[in-house]
Amino acid sequence: LLNEQADLQGNTIILIGDSQMIGGKKGDWTNKHMGPKLESLLTARGANVIRLAKGGTGTSFWNRVLEGRGTGSAKKYTMEYLKQFNPTQIILSLGENDSARGDYGKNEKVMKQFFEKNALPLMQKLKSITPNITWFGPGHRFMSAKGPKADKLKRGRLLTDQFLNEIAQQTGVSYVPMLDWVSRDERFKDLKPKDIRYDKVHYKDDAAQYYAEAIAGKVAPPGATAPAAVPSATTT
């Protein structure tokens, strides 16, 4: 089991993400989210974990923050701030909020330009801090949603996954698609949608634990077997 290993001893890992990654205060409802559970799993394996998260954010937000143009509680999360931890690797879980760009990818050109303007420099900045960057793409439970709105969301997620994967290959970032992680986990078969995502977006309780485990299972020490760049899902 992951929690019984100490393979990440001596590693400093920075986690960066949106509201799926947020939470942490004792008794806070956000403790149900994936982020605190992922932090616990990696800490149990011996890693020193720094978790940075902000709800509703995506690539443009974190690109600005690293440049020193952030505001509020995230203002301090600059390149210099991250460098002081001397991270052995940085792990991101981003893309869900960006999938609405270009009317959820209906205008592919607009979406592609957005990622080239924001995701590309973000990956390059992070690579200058440590060569070991792993980006986990947005997830989506396609089988539980139907109708025009579901089709729009699916299109946005698929194209986001595609463009992020392409840029990751350009920059040498390991990209891990997460679009079908739910359908591959047998434990979800007995869970109702409301037991998986309490507000149709955020995974909770056991489902959040499974999400954290799906990510943690692909995190390896630098030099060990790491998640390879995987061909992303396509719209075909």
PDB file of C-alpha atoms in Angstrom:
ATOM      1  CA  LEU A   1       0.000   0.000   0.000  1.00  0.00           C
ATOM      2  CA  LEU A   2       1.101   3.561  -0.703  1.00  0.00           C
ATOM      3  CA  ASN A   3       0.838   4.556   2.952  1.00  0.00           C
ATOM      4  CA  GLU A   4       3.222   1.767   3.960  1.00  0.00           C
ATOM      5  CA  GLN A   5       6.022   2.929   1.670  1.00  0.00           C
ATOM      6  CA  ALA A   6       8.758   5.422   2.451  1.00  0.00           C
ATOM      7  CA  ASP A   7       9.902   5.805  -1.137  1.00  0.00           C
ATOM      8  CA  LEU A   8       9.533   9.606  -1.082  1.00  0.00           C
ATOM      9  CA  GLN A   9      11.796  10.138   1.941  1.00  0.00           C
ATOM     10  CA  GLY A  10      13.962  13.207   1.335  1.00  0.00           C
ATOM     11  CA  ASN A  11      11.684  14.544  -1.400  1.00  0.00           C
ATOM     12  CA  THR A  12      10.081  17.981  -1.232  1.00  0.00           C
ATOM     13  CA  ILE A  13       6.933  18.105  -3.319  1.00  0.00           C
ATOM     14  CA  ILE A  14       4.939  21.223  -4.169  1.00  0.00           C
ATOM     15  CA  LEU A  15       1.285  20.648  -5.029  1.00  0.00           C
ATOM     16  CA  ILE A  16      -0.472  23.309  -7.112  1.00  0.00           C
ATOM     17  CA  GLY A  17      -4.149  23.279  -7.925  1.00  0.00           C
ATOM     18  CA  ASP A  18      -7.636  24.725  -7.919  1.00  0.00           C
ATOM     19  CA  SER A  19     -10.561  24.034  -5.561  1.00  0.00           C
ATOM     20  CA  GLN A  20     -10.122  20.263  -5.901  1.00  0.00           C
ATOM     21  CA  MET A  21      -6.756  20.761  -4.173  1.00  0.00           C
ATOM     22  CA  ILE A  22      -7.939  23.233  -1.537  1.00  0.00           C
ATOM     23  CA  GLY A  23      -8.698  22.662   2.126  1.00  0.00           C
ATOM     24  CA  GLY A  24      -6.845  21.640   5.217  1.00  0.00           C
ATOM     25  CA  LYS A  25      -8.258  23.289   8.356  1.00  0.00           C
ATOM     26  CA  LYS A  26      -9.484  20.863  10.976  1.00  0.00           C
ATOM     27  CA  GLY A  27     -13.262  20.649  10.837  1.00  0.00           C
ATOM     28  CA  ASP A  28     -13.435  22.669   7.636  1.00  0.00           C
ATOM     29  CA  TRP A  29     -15.797  21.255   4.989  1.00  0.00           C
ATOM     30  CA  THR A  30     -12.949  21.514   2.471  1.00  0.00           C
ATOM     31  CA  ASN A  31     -11.236  18.658   4.289  1.00  0.00           C
ATOM     32  CA  LYS A  32     -13.494  16.484   2.157  1.00  0.00           C
ATOM     33  CA  HIS A  33     -11.591  17.522  -0.961  1.00  0.00           C
ATOM     34  CA  MET A  34      -8.911  15.624  -2.803  1.00  0.00           C
ATOM     35  CA  GLY A  35      -6.018  17.967  -1.932  1.00  0.00           C
ATOM     36  CA  PRO A  36      -5.655  17.316   1.800  1.00  0.00           C
ATOM     37  CA  LYS A  37      -6.022  13.584   1.171  1.00  0.00           C
ATOM     38  CA  LEU A  38      -3.309  13.668  -1.503  1.00  0.00           C
ATOM     39  CA  GLU A  39      -1.033  15.602   0.838  1.00  0.00           C
ATOM     40  CA  SER A  40      -1.591  12.969   3.544  1.00  0.00           C
ATOM     41  CA  LEU A  41      -0.797  10.105   1.178  1.00  0.00           C
ATOM     42  CA  LEU A  42       2.460  11.665   0.006  1.00  0.00           C
ATOM     43  CA  THR A  43       3.459  12.712   3.521  1.00  0.00           C
ATOM     44  CA  ALA A  44       2.914   9.130   4.698  1.00  0.00           C
ATOM     45  CA  ARG A  45       5.432   8.052   2.070  1.00  0.00           C
ATOM     46  CA  GLY A  46       8.034  10.358   3.613  1.00  0.00           C
ATOM     47  CA  ALA A  47       7.700  13.483   1.452  1.00  0.00           C
ATOM     48  CA  ASN A  48       7.773  17.059   2.685  1.00  0.00           C
ATOM     49  CA  VAL A  49       4.651  18.486   1.012  1.00  0.00           C
ATOM     50  CA  ILE A  50       3.777  22.133   0.336  1.00  0.00           C
ATOM     51  CA  ARG A  51       0.231  22.483  -0.974  1.00  0.00           C
ATOM     52  CA  LEU A  52      -0.739  25.698  -2.794  1.00  0.00           C
ATOM     53  CA  ALA A  53      -4.329  25.983  -3.980  1.00  0.00           C
ATOM     54  CA  LYS A  54      -6.877  28.598  -4.939  1.00  0.00           C
ATOM     55  CA  GLY A  55     -10.474  27.943  -5.895  1.00  0.00           C
ATOM     56  CA  GLY A  56     -11.678  28.819  -9.380  1.00  0.00           C
ATOM     57  CA  THR A  57      -8.183  29.141 -10.801  1.00  0.00           C
ATOM     58  CA  GLY A  58      -6.389  27.860 -13.870  1.00  0.00           C
ATOM     59  CA  THR A  59      -3.285  28.370 -15.965  1.00  0.00           C
ATOM     60  CA  SER A  60      -3.610  32.142 -16.440  1.00  0.00           C
ATOM     61  CA  PHE A  61      -3.938  32.726 -12.683  1.00  0.00           C
ATOM     62  CA  TRP A  62      -0.912  30.662 -11.721  1.00  0.00           C
ATOM     63  CA  ASN A  63       1.161  32.105 -14.551  1.00  0.00           C
ATOM     64  CA  ARG A  64       0.475  35.625 -13.223  1.00  0.00           C
ATOM     65  CA  VAL A  65       1.117  34.593  -9.619  1.00  0.00           C
ATOM     66  CA  LEU A  66       4.540  33.151 -10.435  1.00  0.00           C
ATOM     67  CA  GLU A  67       5.407  36.405 -12.184  1.00  0.00           C
ATOM     68  CA  GLY A  68       4.625  38.332  -8.981  1.00  0.00           C
ATOM     69  CA  ARG A  69       1.303  39.684 -10.223  1.00  0.00           C
ATOM     70  CA  GLY A  70      -0.882  37.790  -7.792  1.00  0.00           C
ATOM     71  CA  THR A  71      -3.274  39.266  -5.266  1.00  0.00           C
ATOM     72  CA  GLY A  72      -4.756  38.297  -1.915  1.00  0.00           C
ATOM     73  CA  SER A  73      -3.628  35.136  -0.182  1.00  0.00           C
ATOM     74  CA  ALA A  74      -1.838  33.895  -3.308  1.00  0.00           C
ATOM     75  CA  LYS A  75       0.273  37.040  -3.705  1.00  0.00           C
ATOM     76  CA  LYS A  76       3.323  35.448  -2.118  1.00  0.00           C
ATOM     77  CA  TYR A  77       3.357  32.374  -4.358  1.00  0.00           C
ATOM     78  CA  THR A  78       6.032  33.743  -6.688  1.00  0.00           C
ATOM     79  CA  MET A  79       8.900  31.979  -8.441  1.00  0.00           C
ATOM     80  CA  GLU A  80      11.187  33.048  -5.598  1.00  0.00           C
ATOM     81  CA  TYR A  81       8.762  31.646  -3.017  1.00  0.00           C
ATOM     82  CA  LEU A  82       8.686  28.240  -4.713  1.00  0.00           C
ATOM     83  CA  LYS A  83      12.451  28.161  -5.221  1.00  0.00           C
ATOM     84  CA  GLN A  84      13.153  28.578  -1.508  1.00  0.00           C
ATOM     85  CA  PHE A  85      11.771  25.095  -0.864  1.00  0.00           C
ATOM     86  CA  ASN A  86      14.216  23.492  -3.335  1.00  0.00           C
ATOM     87  CA  PRO A  87      11.486  21.119  -4.540  1.00  0.00           C
ATOM     88  CA  THR A  88      12.488  17.788  -5.995  1.00  0.00           C
ATOM     89  CA  GLN A  89       9.234  17.809  -7.946  1.00  0.00           C
ATOM     90  CA  ILE A  90       6.128  19.887  -8.570  1.00  0.00           C
ATOM     91  CA  ILE A  91       2.725  18.322  -9.138  1.00  0.00           C
ATOM     92  CA  LEU A  92      -0.199  20.209 -10.667  1.00  0.00           C
ATOM     93  CA  SER A  93      -3.874  19.363 -10.930  1.00  0.00           C
ATOM     94  CA  LEU A  94      -5.272  22.043 -13.230  1.00  0.00           C
ATOM     95  CA  GLY A  95      -7.407  22.512 -16.319  1.00  0.00           C
ATOM     96  CA  GLU A  96     -10.976  22.005 -15.197  1.00  0.00           C
ATOM     97  CA  ASN A  97     -11.751  25.726 -14.934  1.00  0.00           C
ATOM     98  CA  ASP A  98      -9.920  26.496 -18.179  1.00  0.00           C
ATOM     99  CA  SER A  99     -12.063  24.054 -20.152  1.00  0.00           C
ATOM    100  CA  ALA A 100     -14.732  26.748 -20.588  1.00  0.00           C
ATOM    101  CA  ARG A 101     -12.442  28.803 -22.836  1.00  0.00           C
ATOM    102  CA  GLY A 102     -13.685  29.415 -26.359  1.00  0.00           C
ATOM    103  CA  ASP A 103     -17.232  28.441 -25.346  1.00  0.00           C
ATOM    104  CA  TYR A 104     -16.001  25.087 -24.063  1.00  0.00           C
ATOM    105  CA  GLY A 105     -13.812  24.576 -27.094  1.00  0.00           C
ATOM    106  CA  LYS A 106     -16.473  25.335 -29.699  1.00  0.00           C
ATOM    107  CA  ASN A 107     -13.955  27.886 -30.906  1.00  0.00           C
ATOM    108  CA  GLU A 108     -10.875  25.680 -30.865  1.00  0.00           C
ATOM    109  CA  LYS A 109      -8.615  28.489 -32.053  1.00  0.00           C
ATOM    110  CA  VAL A 110      -9.486  30.688 -29.072  1.00  0.00           C
ATOM    111  CA  MET A 111      -8.922  27.824 -26.639  1.00  0.00           C
ATOM    112  CA  LYS A 112      -5.629  26.824 -28.228  1.00  0.00           C
ATOM    113  CA  GLN A 113      -4.356  30.414 -28.171  1.00  0.00           C
ATOM    114  CA  PHE A 114      -5.310  30.695 -24.503  1.00  0.00           C
ATOM    115  CA  PHE A 115      -3.236  27.674 -23.543  1.00  0.00           C
ATOM    116  CA  GLU A 116      -0.303  28.764 -25.687  1.00  0.00           C
ATOM    117  CA  LYS A 117      -0.378  32.155 -23.946  1.00  0.00           C
ATOM    118  CA  ASN A 118      -0.726  30.788 -20.412  1.00  0.00           C
ATOM    119  CA  ALA A 119      -0.019  27.070 -20.032  1.00  0.00           C
ATOM    120  CA  LEU A 120       3.163  27.179 -22.118  1.00  0.00           C
ATOM    121  CA  PRO A 121       4.946  29.877 -20.065  1.00  0.00           C
ATOM    122  CA  LEU A 122       3.625  28.373 -16.836  1.00  0.00           C
ATOM    123  CA  MET A 123       5.200  25.021 -17.650  1.00  0.00           C
ATOM    124  CA  GLN A 124       8.436  26.728 -18.693  1.00  0.00           C
ATOM    125  CA  LYS A 125       8.601  28.684 -15.433  1.00  0.00           C
ATOM    126  CA  LEU A 126       8.069  25.579 -13.344  1.00  0.00           C
ATOM    127  CA  LYS A 127      10.661  23.634 -15.336  1.00  0.00           C
ATOM    128  CA  SER A 128      13.207  26.311 -14.422  1.00  0.00           C
ATOM    129  CA  ILE A 129      12.591  25.516 -10.745  1.00  0.00           C
ATOM    130  CA  THR A 130      12.866  21.717 -11.054  1.00  0.00           C
ATOM    131  CA  PRO A 131      12.972  19.433 -14.087  1.00  0.00           C
ATOM    132  CA  ASN A 132      10.504  17.075 -12.435  1.00  0.00           C
ATOM    133  CA  ILE A 133       7.052  18.436 -13.242  1.00  0.00           C
ATOM    134  CA  THR A 134       3.944  16.267 -13.450  1.00  0.00           C
ATOM    135  CA  TRP A 135       0.649  17.759 -14.611  1.00  0.00           C
ATOM    136  CA  PHE A 136      -2.577  15.874 -13.936  1.00  0.00           C
ATOM    137  CA  GLY A 137      -5.288  16.969 -16.352  1.00  0.00           C
ATOM    138  CA  PRO A 138      -8.951  17.704 -15.637  1.00  0.00           C
ATOM    139  CA  GLY A 139     -11.312  14.886 -14.781  1.00  0.00           C
ATOM    140  CA  HIS A 140     -14.875  14.365 -15.914  1.00  0.00           C
ATOM    141  CA  ARG A 141     -17.420  11.641 -15.214  1.00  0.00           C
ATOM    142  CA  PHE A 142     -18.927  11.407 -18.690  1.00  0.00           C
ATOM    143  CA  MET A 143     -21.217   8.491 -17.933  1.00  0.00           C
ATOM    144  CA  SER A 144     -23.182  10.422 -15.284  1.00  0.00           C
ATOM    145  CA  ALA A 145     -24.064  13.416 -17.469  1.00  0.00           C
ATOM    146  CA  LYS A 146     -26.322  13.626 -20.512  1.00  0.00           C
ATOM    147  CA  GLY A 147     -27.799  16.267 -22.788  1.00  0.00           C
ATOM    148  CA  PRO A 148     -26.492  19.411 -24.558  1.00  0.00           C
ATOM    149  CA  LYS A 149     -24.804  20.793 -21.425  1.00  0.00           C
ATOM    150  CA  ALA A 150     -23.008  17.516 -20.837  1.00  0.00           C
ATOM    151  CA  ASP A 151     -21.875  17.425 -24.462  1.00  0.00           C
ATOM    152  CA  LYS A 152     -20.492  20.959 -24.126  1.00  0.00           C
ATOM    153  CA  LEU A 153     -18.601  20.088 -20.938  1.00  0.00           C
ATOM    154  CA  LYS A 154     -17.230  16.936 -22.511  1.00  0.00           C
ATOM    155  CA  ARG A 155     -15.976  18.865 -25.544  1.00  0.00           C
ATOM    156  CA  GLY A 156     -14.271  21.408 -23.291  1.00  0.00           C
ATOM    157  CA  ARG A 157     -12.573  18.747 -21.183  1.00  0.00           C
ATOM    158  CA  LEU A 158     -11.428  16.731 -24.202  1.00  0.00           C
ATOM    159  CA  LEU A 159      -9.851  19.705 -25.956  1.00  0.00           C
ATOM    160  CA  THR A 160      -8.297  21.004 -22.746  1.00  0.00           C
ATOM    161  CA  ASP A 161      -6.734  17.595 -22.226  1.00  0.00           C
ATOM    162  CA  GLN A 162      -5.477  17.576 -25.806  1.00  0.00           C
ATOM    163  CA  PHE A 163      -3.907  21.047 -25.749  1.00  0.00           C
ATOM    164  CA  LEU A 164      -2.309  20.614 -22.318  1.00  0.00           C
ATOM    165  CA  ASN A 165      -0.812  17.310 -23.403  1.00  0.00           C
ATOM    166  CA  GLU A 166       0.623  18.857 -26.567  1.00  0.00           C
ATOM    167  CA  ILE A 167       2.219  21.719 -24.643  1.00  0.00           C
ATOM    168  CA  ALA A 168       3.549  19.336 -21.998  1.00  0.00           C
ATOM    169  CA  GLN A 169       5.317  17.346 -24.701  1.00  0.00           C
ATOM    170  CA  GLN A 170       6.887  20.560 -26.029  1.00  0.00           C
ATOM    171  CA  THR A 171       8.221  21.540 -22.606  1.00  0.00           C
ATOM    172  CA  GLY A 172       9.233  18.129 -21.282  1.00  0.00           C
ATOM    173  CA  VAL A 173       6.504  18.038 -18.627  1.00  0.00           C
ATOM    174  CA  SER A 174       4.986  14.656 -17.747  1.00  0.00           C
ATOM    175  CA  TYR A 175       1.276  14.877 -18.503  1.00  0.00           C
ATOM    176  CA  VAL A 176      -1.231  12.424 -17.032  1.00  0.00           C
ATOM    177  CA  PRO A 177      -4.797  12.458 -18.458  1.00  0.00           C
ATOM    178  CA  MET A 178      -7.464  12.004 -15.792  1.00  0.00           C
ATOM    179  CA  LEU A 179     -10.597  12.084 -17.927  1.00  0.00           C
ATOM    180  CA  ASP A 180     -11.434   8.422 -17.446  1.00  0.00           C
ATOM    181  CA  TRP A 181     -10.021   7.709 -13.997  1.00  0.00           C
ATOM    182  CA  VAL A 182     -13.515   7.326 -12.501  1.00  0.00           C
ATOM    183  CA  SER A 183     -14.641   4.786 -15.096  1.00  0.00           C
ATOM    184  CA  ARG A 184     -11.508   2.720 -14.415  1.00  0.00           C
ATOM    185  CA  ASP A 185     -12.102   2.519 -10.665  1.00  0.00           C
ATOM    186  CA  GLU A 186     -14.470  -0.319  -9.772  1.00  0.00           C
ATOM    187  CA  ARG A 187     -15.249   1.254  -6.389  1.00  0.00           C
ATOM    188  CA  PHE A 188     -17.392   3.912  -8.059  1.00  0.00           C
ATOM    189  CA  LYS A 189     -19.927   1.396  -9.377  1.00  0.00           C
ATOM    190  CA  ASP A 190     -21.755   1.309  -6.055  1.00  0.00           C
ATOM    191  CA  LEU A 191     -21.714   5.078  -5.500  1.00  0.00           C
ATOM    192  CA  LYS A 192     -24.475   7.435  -6.577  1.00  0.00           C
ATOM    193  CA  PRO A 193     -23.504  10.740  -8.274  1.00  0.00           C
ATOM    194  CA  LYS A 194     -24.385  12.730  -5.130  1.00  0.00           C
ATOM    195  CA  ASP A 195     -22.043  10.498  -3.130  1.00  0.00           C
ATOM    196  CA  ILE A 196     -19.217  11.184  -5.553  1.00  0.00           C
ATOM    197  CA  ARG A 197     -19.459  14.931  -6.101  1.00  0.00           C
ATOM    198  CA  TYR A 198     -21.570  16.792  -3.558  1.00  0.00           C
ATOM    199  CA  ASP A 199     -22.097  19.824  -5.809  1.00  0.00           C
ATOM    200  CA  LYS A 200     -21.671  18.102  -9.216  1.00  0.00           C
ATOM    201  CA  VAL A 201     -18.081  19.381  -9.335  1.00  0.00           C
ATOM    202  CA  HIS A 202     -16.054  18.561  -6.233  1.00  0.00           C
ATOM    203  CA  TYR A 203     -15.312  14.996  -5.211  1.00  0.00           C
ATOM    204  CA  LYS A 204     -15.997  14.270  -1.555  1.00  0.00           C
ATOM    205  CA  ASP A 205     -15.241  11.777   1.191  1.00  0.00           C
ATOM    206  CA  ASP A 206     -14.473   8.310  -0.248  1.00  0.00           C
ATOM    207  CA  ALA A 207     -14.565   9.596  -3.824  1.00  0.00           C
ATOM    208  CA  ALA A 208     -12.043  12.323  -2.944  1.00  0.00           C
ATOM    209  CA  GLN A 209      -9.854   9.639  -1.363  1.00  0.00           C
ATOM    210  CA  TYR A 210     -10.007   7.579  -4.555  1.00  0.00           C
ATOM    211  CA  TYR A 211      -9.080  10.672  -6.585  1.00  0.00           C
ATOM    212  CA  ALA A 212      -6.092  11.311  -4.311  1.00  0.00           C
ATOM    213  CA  GLU A 213      -5.023   7.680  -4.600  1.00  0.00           C
ATOM    214  CA  ALA A 214      -5.285   7.819  -8.408  1.00  0.00           C
ATOM    215  CA  ILE A 215      -2.828  10.729  -8.434  1.00  0.00           C
ATOM    216  CA  ALA A 216      -0.543   9.486  -5.658  1.00  0.00           C
ATOM    217  CA  GLY A 217      -0.207   6.138  -7.408  1.00  0.00           C
ATOM    218  CA  LYS A 218       1.507   7.892 -10.315  1.00  0.00           C
ATOM    219  CA  VAL A 219       3.903   9.929  -8.176  1.00  0.00           C
ATOM    220  CA  ALA A 220       7.375   8.403  -7.998  1.00  0.00           C
ATOM    221  CA  PRO A 221      10.737   9.678  -6.738  1.00  0.00           C
ATOM    222  CA  PRO A 222      12.873  11.358  -9.421  1.00  0.00           C
ATOM    223  CA  GLY A 223      14.786   8.685 -11.270  1.00  0.00           C
ATOM    224  CA  ALA A 224      12.289   5.962 -10.440  1.00  0.00           C
ATOM    225  CA  THR A 225       9.452   4.835 -12.675  1.00  0.00           C
ATOM    226  CA  ALA A 226       7.577   8.071 -13.318  1.00  0.00           C
ATOM    227  CA  PRO A 227       4.325   8.771 -15.178  1.00  0.00           C
ATOM    228  CA  ALA A 228       5.141   8.930 -18.861  1.00  0.00           C
ATOM    229  CA  ALA A 229       3.547  11.339 -21.263  1.00  0.00           C
ATOM    230  CA  VAL A 230       0.349   9.547 -22.277  1.00  0.00           C
ATOM    231  CA  PRO A 231      -1.567  10.215 -25.494  1.00  0.00           C
ATOM    232  CA  SER A 232      -4.525  12.328 -24.513  1.00  0.00           C
ATOM    233  CA  ALA A 233      -8.139  11.558 -25.225  1.00  0.00           C
ATOM    234  CA  THR A 234      -9.396  12.837 -28.573  1.00  0.00           C
ATOM    235  CA  THR A 235     -12.702  14.072 -29.855  1.00  0.00           C
ATOM    236  CA  THR A 236     -12.879  11.271 -32.388  1.00  0.00           C
TER     237      THR A 236
END
